[in-house]
Amino acid sequence: MRPVFEHVSPPLVRLPLSGITVHAARGMRGRPAFEVFAGDVLADISVINSVGSPLVRGAWRGRQPGGGAWAVAWGQLPPGCSDVEVVFGGRATGGPAQKIIIRNMFWAAELRGGARTVTARCGDGLERIRLRRFRYTSGRPRPVEW
């Protein structure tokens, strides 16, 4: 059986459907951070701070070249939450999302299918956002702004 998430080299984790790689890191002043890579392009950095961050930091939908549709989302766990419930919505979703918790502070989830939204719930926190479209162009992946 193939693992759900491939650990490329600690602490890198490759999401198998989208090819997106997430990485636990250190931010300014040694604060825990979370990086999202699309190929070799750094797409997002989230650093823990005292003010707080959105439960859902980012979400994309796309297709692998010659492959099927996928959806991916990521974010931070609020203080006091150790897990997040992630539900992708839209047309033709392919079952439950695969989720990973990183350093008990960050999360990432992925789903096969044509999702359009993601809802995350953690304790009293609830956020729902639309997924941004993601394209592979000229051999380089990139998010597409609407």
XYZ file of C-alpha atoms in Angstrom:
146
model
C 0.000 0.000 0.000
C 1.315 3.448 -0.982
C 1.547 6.043 1.814
C -1.031 8.836 1.710
C 1.657 11.516 1.960
C 5.232 11.085 0.801
C 7.911 12.357 3.173
C 10.486 13.569 0.660
C 13.101 14.631 3.185
C 12.217 15.679 6.709
C 10.388 17.954 7.231
C 9.125 18.088 3.603
C 5.827 16.414 2.799
C 4.673 15.926 -0.807
C 0.911 15.785 -1.404
C 0.528 13.001 -4.004
C -2.440 14.234 -6.073
C -1.411 17.860 -6.556
C 2.350 17.523 -6.269
C 2.312 20.447 -3.819
C 5.004 20.185 -1.130
C 4.606 21.543 2.397
C 7.455 22.229 4.755
C 7.715 23.021 8.459
C 10.276 25.775 9.000
C 11.405 28.569 11.315
C 10.243 32.130 10.805
C 11.539 35.391 12.185
C 12.699 35.263 15.806
C 12.552 31.459 15.663
C 8.749 31.310 15.417
C 7.283 28.166 13.827
C 6.475 28.595 10.144
C 4.841 26.618 7.354
C 5.879 26.866 3.690
C 3.923 25.733 0.628
C 5.819 24.953 -2.585
C 4.348 24.481 -6.078
C 7.208 22.712 -7.820
C 10.300 24.754 -6.978
C 8.270 27.953 -6.448
C 7.603 29.125 -2.878
C 3.862 29.864 -3.013
C 3.012 30.722 0.610
C 4.606 31.217 4.020
C 2.582 31.206 7.226
C 4.250 32.161 10.521
C 2.704 31.691 13.953
C 2.110 35.042 15.647
C 0.359 36.309 18.755
C -2.478 37.964 16.803
C -3.601 34.752 15.129
C -4.086 33.699 11.545
C -6.965 32.421 9.460
C -7.909 28.797 9.984
C -7.794 28.376 6.182
C -4.704 30.112 4.833
C -4.975 28.998 1.203
C -6.810 26.619 -1.129
C -6.325 25.633 -4.770
C -7.985 23.398 -7.318
C -6.340 22.109 -10.453
C -5.394 19.249 -12.747
C -2.128 17.420 -13.119
C -0.842 17.520 -16.709
C -2.524 14.466 -18.246
C -4.091 13.613 -14.898
C -7.216 14.068 -12.867
C -8.628 16.959 -10.884
C -7.494 17.679 -7.338
C -8.140 20.142 -4.514
C -5.756 21.183 -1.754
C -6.087 23.496 1.265
C -3.853 24.477 4.180
C -3.906 26.613 7.293
C -3.063 27.098 10.952
C -4.637 25.488 13.976
C -5.936 28.068 16.473
C -4.591 27.903 20.044
C -6.233 25.059 21.943
C -7.125 23.043 18.812
C -5.247 19.858 18.023
C -7.186 18.787 14.935
C -9.244 20.272 12.115
C -12.251 18.927 10.239
C -11.837 19.645 6.513
C -14.707 19.268 4.023
C -14.311 20.036 0.332
C -17.514 20.884 -1.560
C -18.476 21.111 -5.190
C -19.018 18.754 -8.046
C -17.613 15.249 -8.381
C -15.521 15.060 -5.230
C -13.696 11.777 -4.755
C -14.415 10.734 -1.188
C -13.021 12.066 2.079
C -10.026 14.391 2.081
C -6.629 13.121 3.188
C -5.294 15.382 5.945
C -2.001 15.872 7.737
C -1.244 17.853 10.914
C 2.265 19.317 11.034
C 3.955 20.217 14.337
C 0.504 20.383 15.986
C 0.209 23.922 14.570
C -0.434 23.635 10.823
C -2.546 21.444 8.590
C -2.849 20.504 4.922
C -5.554 18.469 3.185
C -5.972 17.098 -0.326
C -8.815 15.515 -2.286
C -9.226 13.895 -5.675
C -12.002 15.558 -7.670
C -13.448 18.860 -8.818
C -14.049 20.665 -5.520
C -14.886 24.388 -5.560
C -14.971 25.239 -1.832
C -13.381 24.123 1.409
C -14.791 24.382 4.916
C -12.574 23.961 7.968
C -13.802 23.609 11.536
C -11.671 23.587 14.668
C -13.279 24.105 18.069
C -15.483 27.202 17.769
C -13.711 28.339 14.595
C -15.330 27.786 11.195
C -14.150 29.127 7.826
C -15.366 28.479 4.285
C -13.582 29.784 1.195
C -13.580 29.214 -2.558
C -10.616 27.415 -4.073
C -8.394 29.404 -6.437
C -7.635 27.858 -9.793
C -4.105 26.510 -10.249
C -2.436 25.835 -13.609
C 0.749 24.261 -14.832
C 2.102 26.575 -17.549
C 5.356 26.323 -19.480
C 6.468 23.534 -17.194
C 6.155 25.769 -14.115
C 3.218 25.554 -11.747
C 1.520 28.784 -10.737
C -1.646 29.881 -8.970
C -4.073 31.836 -11.143
C -5.720 34.958 -9.738
C -9.413 35.429 -10.569
